Short mmCIF file of the C-alpha atoms (twelve columns), coordinates in Angstrom:
data_MODEL
# 
_entry.id   MODEL 
# 
loop_
_atom_site.group_PDB 
_atom_site.id 
_atom_site.type_symbol 
_atom_site.label_atom_id 
_atom_site.label_alt_id 
_atom_site.label_comp_id 
_atom_site.label_asym_id 
_atom_site.label_seq_id 
_atom_site.Cartn_x 
_atom_site.Cartn_y 
_atom_site.Cartn_z 
_atom_site.pdbx_PDB_model_num 
ATOM 1   C CA . MET A 1   -20.174 -11.549 -2.171  1 
ATOM 2   C CA . ARG A 2   -23.511 -13.322 -2.687  1 
ATOM 3   C CA . ARG A 3   -21.849 -16.721 -2.823  1 
ATOM 4   C CA . ILE A 4   -20.839 -16.549 0.853   1 
ATOM 5   C CA . GLY A 5   -24.082 -14.941 1.969   1 
ATOM 6   C CA . VAL A 6   -23.207 -11.338 2.345   1 
ATOM 7   C CA . GLU A 7   -26.202 -9.260  1.339   1 
ATOM 8   C CA . THR A 8   -25.357 -5.855  2.897   1 
ATOM 9   C CA . GLY A 9   -22.576 -3.730  4.539   1 
ATOM 10  C CA . GLY A 10  -19.163 -2.799  3.755   1 
ATOM 11  C CA . SER A 11  -16.554 -5.399  2.545   1 
ATOM 12  C CA . ASN A 12  -12.952 -5.461  1.112   1 
ATOM 13  C CA . ILE A 13  -11.461 -8.181  -0.940  1 
ATOM 14  C CA . GLN A 14  -7.716  -8.672  -1.256  1 
ATOM 15  C CA . PHE A 15  -6.467  -10.539 -4.201  1 
ATOM 16  C CA . ALA A 16  -3.291  -11.416 -5.975  1 
ATOM 17  C CA . ILE A 17  -2.628  -11.582 -9.709  1 
ATOM 18  C CA . ASP A 18  0.031   -13.990 -11.316 1 
ATOM 19  C CA . PRO A 19  2.034   -11.622 -13.434 1 
ATOM 20  C CA . THR A 20  2.837   -14.433 -15.765 1 
ATOM 21  C CA . ASN A 21  -0.681  -15.587 -16.655 1 
ATOM 22  C CA . GLY A 22  -3.148  -12.983 -15.255 1 
ATOM 23  C CA . GLU A 23  -4.648  -15.627 -12.954 1 
ATOM 24  C CA . MET A 24  -6.430  -13.890 -9.937  1 
ATOM 25  C CA . VAL A 25  -6.752  -15.592 -6.530  1 
ATOM 26  C CA . VAL A 26  -8.667  -14.190 -3.565  1 
ATOM 27  C CA . ILE A 27  -6.292  -13.898 -0.499  1 
ATOM 28  C CA . GLU A 28  -8.648  -12.359 2.027   1 
ATOM 29  C CA . MET A 29  -12.115 -11.074 2.446   1 
ATOM 30  C CA . ASN A 30  -13.416 -9.040  5.348   1 
ATOM 31  C CA . PRO A 31  -17.244 -8.785  5.099   1 
ATOM 32  C CA . ARG A 32  -17.183 -5.720  7.269   1 
ATOM 33  C CA . VAL A 33  -15.681 -2.323  7.369   1 
ATOM 34  C CA . SER A 34  -12.066 -2.636  8.031   1 
ATOM 35  C CA . ARG A 35  -8.730  -1.033  8.197   1 
ATOM 36  C CA . SER A 36  -8.577  -1.053  4.403   1 
ATOM 37  C CA . SER A 37  -11.995 0.516   4.517   1 
ATOM 38  C CA . ALA A 38  -10.671 3.349   6.677   1 
ATOM 39  C CA . LEU A 39  -7.609  3.914   4.400   1 
ATOM 40  C CA . ALA A 40  -10.053 4.208   1.353   1 
ATOM 41  C CA . SER A 41  -12.253 6.557   3.142   1 
ATOM 42  C CA . LYS A 42  -9.341  8.806   4.111   1 
ATOM 43  C CA . ALA A 43  -7.798  8.567   0.450   1 
ATOM 44  C CA . THR A 44  -11.062 9.532   -1.221  1 
ATOM 45  C CA . GLY A 45  -13.083 11.536  1.333   1 
ATOM 46  C CA . PHE A 46  -15.938 9.060   0.734   1 
ATOM 47  C CA . PRO A 47  -17.596 7.966   4.140   1 
ATOM 48  C CA . ILE A 48  -17.640 4.276   3.486   1 
ATOM 49  C CA . ALA A 49  -18.831 3.060   6.923   1 
ATOM 50  C CA . LYS A 50  -21.702 5.816   6.941   1 
ATOM 51  C CA . ILE A 51  -22.836 4.884   3.527   1 
ATOM 52  C CA . ALA A 52  -22.750 1.223   4.254   1 
ATOM 53  C CA . THR A 53  -24.697 1.624   7.239   1 
ATOM 54  C CA . LEU A 54  -27.200 3.714   5.594   1 
ATOM 55  C CA . LEU A 55  -27.482 1.118   2.633   1 
ATOM 56  C CA . ALA A 56  -27.946 -1.594  5.331   1 
ATOM 57  C CA . ILE A 57  -30.861 0.068   6.971   1 
ATOM 58  C CA . GLY A 58  -32.709 0.382   3.646   1 
ATOM 59  C CA . TYR A 59  -31.543 3.631   1.847   1 
ATOM 60  C CA . ARG A 60  -30.551 3.712   -1.784  1 
ATOM 61  C CA . LEU A 61  -27.370 5.540   -2.902  1 
ATOM 62  C CA . ASP A 62  -29.373 8.016   -5.041  1 
ATOM 63  C CA . GLU A 63  -31.206 8.880   -1.581  1 
ATOM 64  C CA . ILE A 64  -28.032 9.678   0.471   1 
ATOM 65  C CA . GLU A 65  -26.666 13.210  0.222   1 
ATOM 66  C CA . ASN A 66  -23.024 13.698  -0.476  1 
ATOM 67  C CA . ASP A 67  -21.611 15.241  2.793   1 
ATOM 68  C CA . ILE A 68  -19.255 17.637  1.032   1 
ATOM 69  C CA . THR A 69  -21.316 18.890  -1.842  1 
ATOM 70  C CA . LYS A 70  -24.769 18.709  -0.048  1 
ATOM 71  C CA . VAL A 71  -26.309 18.490  -3.722  1 
ATOM 72  C CA . THR A 72  -24.972 15.323  -5.367  1 
ATOM 73  C CA . PRO A 73  -25.991 11.811  -4.270  1 
ATOM 74  C CA . ALA A 74  -23.625 9.343   -2.812  1 
ATOM 75  C CA . SER A 75  -24.011 7.312   -6.023  1 
ATOM 76  C CA . PHE A 76  -21.604 9.781   -7.652  1 
ATOM 77  C CA . GLU A 77  -18.134 8.613   -7.249  1 
ATOM 78  C CA . PRO A 78  -15.582 11.134  -5.931  1 
ATOM 79  C CA . SER A 79  -13.211 12.770  -8.465  1 
ATOM 80  C CA . ILE A 80  -9.669  11.991  -7.374  1 
ATOM 81  C CA . ASP A 81  -6.801  13.908  -8.917  1 
ATOM 82  C CA . TYR A 82  -3.983  12.696  -6.635  1 
ATOM 83  C CA . VAL A 83  -2.314  9.453   -5.607  1 
ATOM 84  C CA . VAL A 84  -2.333  7.838   -2.103  1 
ATOM 85  C CA . VAL A 85  0.393   5.424   -1.070  1 
ATOM 86  C CA . LYS A 86  0.371   3.599   2.427   1 
ATOM 87  C CA . VAL A 87  3.865   2.467   3.636   1 
ATOM 88  C CA . PRO A 88  4.306   0.072   6.625   1 
ATOM 89  C CA . ARG A 89  6.523   0.838   9.462   1 
ATOM 90  C CA . TRP A 90  8.399   -2.179  10.957  1 
ATOM 91  C CA . ALA A 91  10.348  -1.849  14.301  1 
ATOM 92  C CA . PHE A 92  12.459  -4.949  14.375  1 
ATOM 93  C CA . GLU A 93  15.161  -2.904  16.227  1 
ATOM 94  C CA . LYS A 94  12.967  -2.927  19.161  1 
ATOM 95  C CA . PHE A 95  12.890  -6.776  19.147  1 
ATOM 96  C CA . PRO A 96  16.508  -8.381  19.545  1 
ATOM 97  C CA . GLY A 97  16.798  -11.664 18.424  1 
ATOM 98  C CA . VAL A 98  13.633  -11.539 16.166  1 
ATOM 99  C CA . SER A 99  14.138  -12.195 12.387  1 
ATOM 100 C CA . SER A 100 13.398  -9.212  10.188  1 
ATOM 101 C CA . ARG A 101 12.423  -11.377 7.239   1 
ATOM 102 C CA . LEU A 102 9.130   -10.434 6.135   1 
ATOM 103 C CA . GLY A 103 6.246   -12.939 5.211   1 
ATOM 104 C CA . THR A 104 2.592   -13.151 4.893   1 
ATOM 105 C CA . ARG A 105 1.981   -12.292 8.597   1 
ATOM 106 C CA . MET A 106 1.324   -8.878  9.517   1 
ATOM 107 C CA . GLN A 107 4.461   -7.626  11.181  1 
ATOM 108 C CA . SER A 108 4.235   -3.847  10.962  1 
ATOM 109 C CA . VAL A 109 3.918   -1.625  14.152  1 
ATOM 110 C CA . GLY A 110 2.193   1.207   12.084  1 
ATOM 111 C CA . GLU A 111 1.915   2.732   8.770   1 
ATOM 112 C CA . ALA A 112 2.209   6.248   7.015   1 
ATOM 113 C CA . MET A 113 -0.210  7.353   4.369   1 
ATOM 114 C CA . ALA A 114 0.816   10.139  2.094   1 
ATOM 115 C CA . ILE A 115 -0.935  12.047  -0.725  1 
ATOM 116 C CA . GLY A 116 0.892   13.554  -3.780  1 
ATOM 117 C CA . ARG A 117 0.065   14.642  -7.349  1 
ATOM 118 C CA . THR A 118 2.163   11.803  -8.633  1 
ATOM 119 C CA . PHE A 119 3.078   8.281   -7.309  1 
ATOM 120 C CA . THR A 120 6.813   9.621   -6.768  1 
ATOM 121 C CA . GLU A 121 5.564   12.364  -4.718  1 
ATOM 122 C CA . ALA A 122 3.372   10.310  -2.495  1 
ATOM 123 C CA . LEU A 123 5.887   7.526   -2.151  1 
ATOM 124 C CA . GLN A 124 8.630   10.083  -1.112  1 
ATOM 125 C CA . LYS A 125 6.328   11.705  1.390   1 
ATOM 126 C CA . ALA A 126 5.304   8.258   2.947   1 
ATOM 127 C CA . MET A 127 9.051   7.110   3.211   1 
ATOM 128 C CA . ARG A 128 9.827   10.296  5.081   1 
ATOM 129 C CA . SER A 129 6.894   9.981   7.434   1 
ATOM 130 C CA . ILE A 130 7.772   6.506   8.692   1 
ATOM 131 C CA . GLU A 131 10.338  7.997   10.948  1 
ATOM 132 C CA . LEU A 132 13.423  6.057   9.885   1 
ATOM 133 C CA . GLY A 133 15.646  9.184   9.916   1 
ATOM 134 C CA . ARG A 134 15.925  9.140   6.318   1 
ATOM 135 C CA . TYR A 135 15.215  11.943  3.610   1 
ATOM 136 C CA . GLY A 136 13.095  9.315   1.424   1 
ATOM 137 C CA . LEU A 137 14.428  7.347   -1.464  1 
ATOM 138 C CA . GLY A 138 17.962  8.340   -2.896  1 
ATOM 139 C CA . GLY A 139 20.070  11.371  -2.091  1 
ATOM 140 C CA . ASP A 140 20.187  10.324  1.512   1 
ATOM 141 C CA . PRO A 141 23.338  10.033  3.546   1 
ATOM 142 C CA . LEU A 142 22.046  6.645   4.889   1 
ATOM 143 C CA . ASP A 143 22.283  5.309   1.224   1 
ATOM 144 C CA . LYS A 144 26.205  5.439   1.573   1 
ATOM 145 C CA . PRO A 145 26.689  1.722   2.533   1 
ATOM 146 C CA . LEU A 146 24.660  0.683   -0.552  1 
ATOM 147 C CA . ASP A 147 26.508  3.145   -2.652  1 
ATOM 148 C CA . LEU A 148 29.710  1.336   -1.774  1 
ATOM 149 C CA . LEU A 149 28.450  -2.063  -3.043  1 
ATOM 150 C CA . GLY A 150 28.284  -3.230  -6.676  1 
ATOM 151 C CA . LEU A 151 25.163  -3.900  -8.590  1 
ATOM 152 C CA . ASP A 152 25.251  -7.751  -8.117  1 
ATOM 153 C CA . GLU A 153 25.829  -7.248  -4.226  1 
ATOM 154 C CA . VAL A 154 22.846  -4.854  -3.961  1 
ATOM 155 C CA . LEU A 155 20.567  -7.064  -6.120  1 
ATOM 156 C CA . ASN A 156 21.522  -10.094 -3.915  1 
ATOM 157 C CA . LEU A 157 20.549  -8.111  -0.802  1 
ATOM 158 C CA . ALA A 158 17.273  -7.091  -2.567  1 
ATOM 159 C CA . THR A 159 16.222  -10.953 -3.093  1 
ATOM 160 C CA . LYS A 160 15.478  -11.269 0.573   1 
ATOM 161 C CA . ALA A 161 12.136  -9.633  1.951   1 
ATOM 162 C CA . THR A 162 13.242  -7.268  4.633   1 
ATOM 163 C CA . PRO A 163 12.395  -3.744  5.730   1 
ATOM 164 C CA . SER A 164 15.236  -2.393  3.919   1 
ATOM 165 C CA . ARG A 165 14.373  -3.947  0.531   1 
ATOM 166 C CA . ILE A 166 12.837  -0.872  -0.916  1 
ATOM 167 C CA . PHE A 167 16.020  0.927   -0.534  1 
ATOM 168 C CA . GLU A 168 17.979  -1.815  -2.073  1 
ATOM 169 C CA . VAL A 169 15.773  -1.911  -5.171  1 
ATOM 170 C CA . GLU A 170 15.986  1.855   -5.488  1 
ATOM 171 C CA . SER A 171 19.733  1.486   -5.128  1 
ATOM 172 C CA . ALA A 172 19.815  -1.093  -7.764  1 
ATOM 173 C CA . LEU A 173 17.873  1.029   -10.194 1 
ATOM 174 C CA . ARG A 174 20.106  3.962   -9.561  1 
ATOM 175 C CA . LYS A 175 23.146  1.754   -10.404 1 
ATOM 176 C CA . GLY A 176 21.550  1.096   -13.745 1 
ATOM 177 C CA . ALA A 177 19.521  -2.182  -13.290 1 
ATOM 178 C CA . SER A 178 16.697  -2.570  -15.514 1 
ATOM 179 C CA . ILE A 179 13.235  -3.027  -14.316 1 
ATOM 180 C CA . GLU A 180 13.229  -6.619  -15.905 1 
ATOM 181 C CA . LEU A 181 16.440  -7.406  -14.087 1 
ATOM 182 C CA . VAL A 182 14.944  -6.320  -10.717 1 
ATOM 183 C CA . TYR A 183 11.933  -8.437  -11.383 1 
ATOM 184 C CA . GLU A 184 13.947  -11.412 -12.323 1 
ATOM 185 C CA . LYS A 185 16.051  -11.122 -8.988  1 
ATOM 186 C CA . THR A 186 13.358  -10.169 -6.736  1 
ATOM 187 C CA . LYS A 187 10.047  -11.365 -8.171  1 
ATOM 188 C CA . ILE A 188 8.587   -8.131  -7.336  1 
ATOM 189 C CA . ASP A 189 6.039   -7.282  -10.268 1 
ATOM 190 C CA . PRO A 190 6.365   -3.944  -11.822 1 
# 
């Protein structure tokens, strides 16, 4: 932050880690409160924008009162006993002729955030919330076409980055594919 001259305010940094060697690369940095900050605030109950503003005008963390407890200062991290999952919603069906291939550009038209006691619970809630007419992952009548395919066919579909990829990966795992095989075919790091 200091290297680029940001002294105060909220920022978020997105980075990628090479799973083979642990090398870390910064993909994007937003020296401002962003959509990611809003998600983090919702997920934790910690008012990031408010605290960043108060810090920018000279307050110290230990001088800012916690909005919820009214006793502890903002310097205490919130205790989180839940998992938050955010899932994008794509609507390529509304844009005939547009490729549904996913890349590095933002192509989602929305997102769903879900909270659960476990990752599985939060993911299932998020998948139901993106309004695809599905029950979630697995045990869904819309899984039927994938159920009729063999493991190799499903893995071949999952190699392509499309909105249906998560369902294809889930199907491959249900058909007995190992996590290592799914990684080898899709390059999705477990």
